[in-house]
Amino acid sequence: MISVIETRSVIVEYPSIRGVLRLYDQGVSLKVDQGDFLAVLGGSGWGKSTLVNVVLGLERPIRGSVSFRDHDVTRESFVKRCGLVKTAAVFQRPTALPQMTVSQNLHLALSLAGVPRKERDERIKEALAFFGLDKIERSYPDGLSAGQRRRIDLARALAVKPELLVIDEPTGDLDGSATNLLIPLLRGLNRNQGTTIFMTTALPRQASQAKHQVHLRPPTYLAPENRMIGD
Amino acid sequence: MEKPSWTPIVLSGAIPREATDLLAILVMGIVALEASLATIGPAAFNSRIWLSLLVVPPTCALASVSTTTRRTREELALFAYGGSSWQILLRYFFRGAIIALVAFSPIILQVFLATTSLFELIVPVIVLFLAGGLFYSLPSLRRLQSSSFVENYKS
């Protein structure tokens, strides 16, 4: 079976005050097959968000490679990757456009994803209702709580009906009831619509809901002579 | 696979709509008005236009830089929605070009009414369009190429 995502021996390094910070010392190698639901589990500062960025093409590893459907995309942008696998991403920090209303944000995302105009209204209505955003659809993101803005991102990503959903710490900023709804929703998406899910989390209980898990290790600090940056 | 549409990202952000955009129009408009009302002869007229054009790059760059925080959020959102760097830059390029053209419209109108040569009208318009667009989009290009840009996605 061709993997939707495959990373081979990915290592990322950052310069830091304590020396060179190396994430994934032994390299991260993982495979996400079509219809898979993978959870990447790790503590704070262990490189979960960085791995999301590497998978999406927003950051480049120092070593290793990333493939989408057997195409090496290590040097390719997020847009190019989306051309190979229709991908939606939800980041840790809310990303809704501040000058557009909740509903307009969803419209923009769907039009960028090439969803036909007549389908957009229906999909947006469904997504807003599901995440309890229908009453604030004409509000601007800046006036909303962090949890509400998080839900806008989730609604936007799911309304696109992606083949691959990349989601960084999905329940951050969400209250208890929304958290309880979200993981079953992701499982339902994965099971019923075959959406491939790549999720990061710091919570072992959440990770256990996925089909597979990958555990990250804590980062290491290297002496300058061992660094790979600039090789 | 559905064909992604690229036009919404450009069209939704090409129209100047923020206070700093209007300020830039105002600053350039004052200069342009002064130039158009000045009682100078035709020989000196063209040199006056070119002198006025000097105000375009710094004013457009200022308008763009003064809202960096907000613009960074826009850029992060557009990336998350599947936009590309080029689409984002084009969005700001058009906005900068529109600001410069609107601001210099008194001069453009005056040249249009006074000149018999199309060349004399088109060259300053093209320069305005390019300078406004380029200098408005440059701060964004610098941000997008910065290695720290994607750190904003992390909390």
XYZ file of C-alpha atoms in Angstrom:
386
model
C 0.000 0.000 0.000
C 1.274 3.481 -0.848
C 1.598 5.656 2.244
C -0.127 9.016 2.356
C 2.769 10.340 4.455
C 6.133 8.790 5.069
C 8.999 10.363 6.974
C 12.445 8.796 6.998
C 14.998 9.593 9.710
C 13.853 13.198 10.062
C 16.031 15.348 12.319
C 15.541 19.057 13.031
C 18.001 21.356 14.755
C 17.719 24.855 16.147
C 20.403 27.097 17.545
C 19.650 27.922 21.171
C 21.264 29.567 24.175
C 22.092 26.142 25.670
C 23.759 24.911 22.479
C 22.200 23.315 19.414
C 18.787 21.882 20.157
C 18.287 18.645 18.267
C 14.784 17.229 17.921
C 14.292 13.521 17.236
C 17.885 12.511 17.965
C 17.543 9.093 16.315
C 15.387 10.501 13.510
C 11.628 10.184 13.129
C 10.552 7.492 10.704
C 6.838 6.949 10.393
C 4.248 5.871 7.865
C 0.659 7.022 7.625
C -1.400 4.859 5.265
C -4.623 5.806 3.547
C -7.427 5.756 6.135
C -4.999 5.648 9.049
C -5.337 7.650 12.259
C -1.913 8.298 13.731
C -1.238 10.091 17.007
C 2.199 11.528 17.713
C 2.659 11.685 21.456
C 5.250 13.803 23.192
C 5.853 16.284 25.975
C 5.990 20.020 25.725
C 8.978 21.187 23.669
C 9.643 17.750 22.223
C 8.927 18.850 18.654
C 5.279 17.911 18.049
C 4.439 21.208 16.343
C 7.745 21.159 14.495
C 6.909 17.715 13.138
C 3.544 19.070 11.941
C 5.378 21.906 10.181
C 7.850 19.450 8.630
C 5.024 17.221 7.392
C 3.252 20.246 5.900
C 6.389 21.659 4.294
C 6.561 24.771 6.456
C 9.898 23.769 7.969
C 12.683 21.691 6.472
C 14.544 18.973 8.318
C 18.329 19.022 8.621
C 18.385 15.316 7.792
C 15.871 12.845 6.427
C 13.031 13.045 3.953
C 9.271 13.384 3.715
C 7.143 11.686 1.054
C 3.521 12.162 0.097
C 2.136 9.215 -1.844
C 5.669 8.042 -2.690
C 6.709 11.460 -4.018
C 9.646 13.013 -2.212
C 8.298 16.373 -1.041
C 11.068 17.264 1.408
C 11.839 20.440 -0.557
C 8.273 21.099 -1.701
C 5.865 23.691 -0.329
C 2.581 23.070 1.468
C 0.690 24.031 -1.701
C 2.555 21.417 -3.770
C 1.854 18.795 -1.113
C -1.838 19.720 -1.180
C -1.749 18.964 -4.912
C -0.717 15.380 -4.123
C -2.992 14.862 -1.136
C -5.904 17.205 -0.384
C -4.778 18.379 3.034
C -6.288 20.564 5.742
C -4.238 21.734 8.697
C -5.256 22.922 12.140
C -2.446 24.568 14.048
C -1.990 25.085 17.753
C -2.506 28.820 17.441
C -5.844 29.949 15.952
C -5.409 31.211 12.398
C -8.732 32.742 11.299
C -8.419 35.907 9.198
C -9.186 38.796 11.554
C -10.924 41.048 9.030
C -13.423 38.409 7.951
C -16.407 37.048 9.818
C -16.536 33.415 10.910
C -18.684 32.534 7.928
C -16.511 34.504 5.472
C -13.429 32.688 6.753
C -15.017 29.366 5.928
C -16.127 30.658 2.527
C -12.570 31.719 1.688
C -11.096 28.382 2.750
C -13.635 26.449 0.706
C -13.197 28.610 -2.373
C -9.412 28.171 -2.125
C -9.920 24.430 -1.914
C -11.914 24.573 -5.136
C -15.263 23.628 -3.609
C -18.053 24.639 -6.034
C -19.983 27.734 -4.934
C -23.332 25.953 -4.650
C -21.877 23.364 -2.266
C -20.196 25.892 -0.007
C -23.254 27.241 1.811
C -24.475 23.787 2.753
C -21.064 22.629 3.988
C -20.522 25.825 5.970
C -23.952 25.568 7.558
C -23.247 21.998 8.622
C -19.798 22.789 10.000
C -20.986 25.868 11.901
C -23.880 23.967 13.431
C -21.673 21.053 14.406
C -19.179 23.218 16.254
C -21.837 25.444 17.796
C -20.721 28.461 15.804
C -23.999 29.152 13.997
C -24.973 31.928 16.401
C -21.695 33.767 15.919
C -21.256 33.236 12.193
C -21.290 37.001 11.595
C -18.827 37.764 14.379
C -15.194 38.626 13.789
C -12.573 36.268 15.283
C -10.931 38.981 17.411
C -14.048 39.328 19.527
C -14.247 35.609 20.287
C -12.656 33.408 22.921
C -9.625 31.222 22.210
C -11.855 28.144 22.325
C -14.281 29.623 19.801
C -11.431 30.565 17.484
C -10.103 27.043 17.787
C -13.513 25.746 16.732
C -13.484 28.056 13.694
C -10.228 26.426 12.584
C -11.664 22.971 13.093
C -14.876 23.871 11.232
C -12.833 25.360 8.402
C -10.632 22.282 8.114
C -13.466 19.780 8.241
C -15.735 21.722 5.858
C -13.076 21.238 3.181
C -13.552 17.447 3.550
C -9.838 16.755 3.249
C -8.235 13.424 2.416
C -5.618 14.189 5.061
C -6.257 16.143 8.236
C -3.134 17.322 10.065
C -4.042 18.558 13.496
C -1.707 19.878 16.175
C -2.936 19.296 19.739
C -6.633 19.292 18.803
C -8.110 19.977 22.207
C -5.872 22.856 23.268
C -8.058 25.888 24.188
C -11.245 23.794 24.101
C -13.492 23.385 27.117
C -14.410 19.986 28.522
C -17.590 19.437 26.490
C -15.969 20.434 23.206
C -12.990 18.199 24.007
C -15.289 15.271 24.688
C -16.964 15.832 21.315
C -13.853 16.288 19.266
C -12.003 12.996 19.565
C -15.113 10.901 18.760
C -15.680 13.278 15.831
C -12.163 12.631 14.522
C -12.651 8.889 14.959
C -15.970 9.112 13.114
C -14.380 11.068 10.279
C -11.641 8.504 10.034
C -13.975 5.510 10.181
C -16.935 6.742 8.136
C -15.327 9.035 5.573
C -11.917 7.415 5.403
C -10.161 10.675 6.268
C -6.519 10.043 7.067
C -5.597 11.794 10.299
C -2.197 12.878 11.578
C -2.606 14.244 15.094
C -0.186 15.377 17.781
C -0.986 15.380 21.453
C 0.653 15.543 24.853
C -2.128 13.431 26.390
C -1.625 9.636 26.388
C -5.382 9.106 26.850
C -6.092 11.064 23.696
C -3.357 9.304 21.744
C -4.827 5.940 22.721
C -7.978 6.802 20.749
C -5.984 6.720 17.502
C -5.286 3.574 15.511
C -1.525 3.939 15.848
C 0.843 5.922 18.020
C 4.343 7.258 17.655
C 6.179 8.373 20.787
C 8.651 11.211 20.526
C 11.732 11.419 22.724
C 12.910 14.504 24.567
C 15.238 16.787 22.600
C 18.966 16.820 23.166
C 21.427 19.668 23.288
C 24.601 19.292 21.289
C 27.990 20.886 21.619
C 28.615 23.215 18.655
C 31.125 20.804 17.039
C 28.398 18.133 16.693
C 25.836 20.324 15.031
C 24.528 19.624 11.552
C 23.240 23.151 10.866
C 25.161 24.600 7.957
C 26.522 21.200 6.823
C -9.010 16.161 -7.465
C -10.891 19.495 -7.461
C -8.956 22.311 -9.066
C -7.962 24.844 -6.408
C -9.038 28.386 -7.103
C -6.420 31.095 -6.651
C -8.421 34.237 -7.365
C -10.272 34.635 -4.010
C -7.078 35.079 -2.072
C -6.001 37.922 -4.353
C -9.377 39.607 -4.778
C -10.355 39.438 -1.115
C -7.294 41.410 -0.089
C -6.523 43.690 -3.017
C -8.800 46.564 -2.005
C -7.222 49.041 0.442
C -9.413 49.092 3.540
C -7.318 49.820 6.588
C -6.603 53.106 8.320
C -2.929 52.991 7.402
C -3.852 52.455 3.749
C -5.992 55.586 3.855
C -3.196 57.500 5.562
C -0.833 56.567 2.786
C -3.391 57.742 0.214
C -3.724 60.982 2.143
C 0.029 61.647 2.332
C 0.571 60.929 -1.324
C -2.615 62.752 -2.256
C -1.400 65.933 -0.617
C 1.867 65.755 -2.498
C 0.075 65.001 -5.732
C -2.384 67.818 -5.227
C 0.434 70.224 -4.570
C 2.151 69.137 -7.737
C -0.991 69.409 -9.827
C -1.894 72.856 -8.528
C 1.554 74.332 -8.794
C 1.811 77.073 -11.337
C 4.795 75.796 -13.197
C 5.506 75.648 -16.858
C 5.176 72.546 -19.008
C 8.933 72.034 -19.221
C 9.279 71.621 -15.482
C 6.064 69.674 -15.129
C 7.440 66.229 -15.838
C 10.347 66.648 -13.480
C 7.807 67.562 -10.773
C 5.975 64.302 -11.359
C 9.106 62.253 -10.987
C 10.007 64.120 -7.836
C 6.586 63.355 -6.404
C 6.992 59.679 -7.243
C 9.837 59.480 -4.758
C 7.326 59.579 -1.950
C 5.694 56.335 -3.111
C 8.218 53.703 -1.935
C 8.646 54.909 1.663
C 4.961 55.649 2.137
C 3.840 52.265 0.801
C 6.441 50.424 2.832
C 5.395 52.364 5.920
C 1.743 51.523 5.383
C 2.635 47.862 5.083
C 5.063 47.678 7.996
C 2.875 49.593 10.425
C 0.435 46.690 10.624
C 2.945 43.858 10.826
C 1.211 41.970 13.637
C -2.120 41.953 11.875
C -0.538 41.106 8.545
C 1.423 38.211 10.029
C -1.873 36.784 11.268
C -3.347 37.201 7.790
C -0.385 35.458 6.208
C -0.539 32.570 8.690
C -4.261 32.145 8.019
C -3.855 32.239 4.254
C -1.121 29.613 4.431
C -3.311 27.448 6.641
C -6.149 27.783 4.112
C -3.849 26.497 1.367
C -2.597 29.777 -0.107
C 0.916 30.135 -1.502
C 3.566 32.796 -0.868
C 3.079 34.153 -4.373
C -0.666 34.546 -3.938
C -0.128 36.374 -0.671
C 2.510 38.653 -2.197
C 0.278 39.326 -5.200
C -2.562 40.257 -2.860
C -0.364 42.927 -1.234
C 1.213 43.962 -4.535
C -2.199 44.893 -5.938
C -3.171 46.656 -2.763
C 0.017 48.774 -2.884
C -0.476 49.507 -6.583
C -4.079 50.640 -5.984
C -2.984 52.898 -3.109
C -0.354 54.593 -5.306
C -2.707 54.988 -8.284
C -5.569 56.397 -6.201
C -3.248 58.817 -4.444
C -1.687 60.071 -7.661
C -4.982 60.284 -9.542
C -4.975 64.139 -9.575
C -1.640 64.152 -11.402
C -2.633 61.304 -13.680
C -5.805 63.194 -14.585
C -3.900 66.387 -15.225
C -1.359 64.668 -17.450
C -4.202 62.948 -19.262
C -5.888 66.283 -19.982
C -2.696 68.138 -20.868
C -0.632 65.699 -22.880
C -1.010 64.610 -26.459
C 1.440 61.762 -26.015
C 0.110 58.503 -24.639
C 3.672 57.557 -23.702
C 3.942 60.493 -21.275
C 0.845 59.262 -19.464
C 1.544 55.544 -19.458
C 5.136 55.605 -18.193
C 4.388 57.355 -14.869
C 1.302 55.170 -14.373
C 3.374 52.017 -14.847
C 6.092 53.321 -12.528
C 3.458 54.180 -9.912
C 1.827 50.783 -10.220
C 5.122 48.913 -9.878
C 6.615 51.088 -7.130
C 3.435 51.056 -5.042
C 2.966 47.309 -5.428
C 6.590 46.387 -4.918
C 7.215 48.464 -1.821
C 3.925 47.482 -0.228
C 4.644 43.775 -0.706
C 8.351 43.844 0.253
C 7.801 43.737 4.042
C 5.563 40.717 3.526
C 8.198 38.977 1.403
C 10.747 39.591 4.151
C 8.411 38.108 6.776
C 7.507 35.055 4.699
C 11.165 34.259 4.033
C 12.094 34.593 7.674
C 12.884 31.280 9.382
C 10.935 32.419 12.434
C 7.675 32.930 10.496
C 6.280 29.420 11.017
C 7.127 29.583 14.717
C 3.962 31.683 14.945
C 1.890 28.537 14.395
C 3.156 27.149 17.686
C 1.875 28.350 21.002
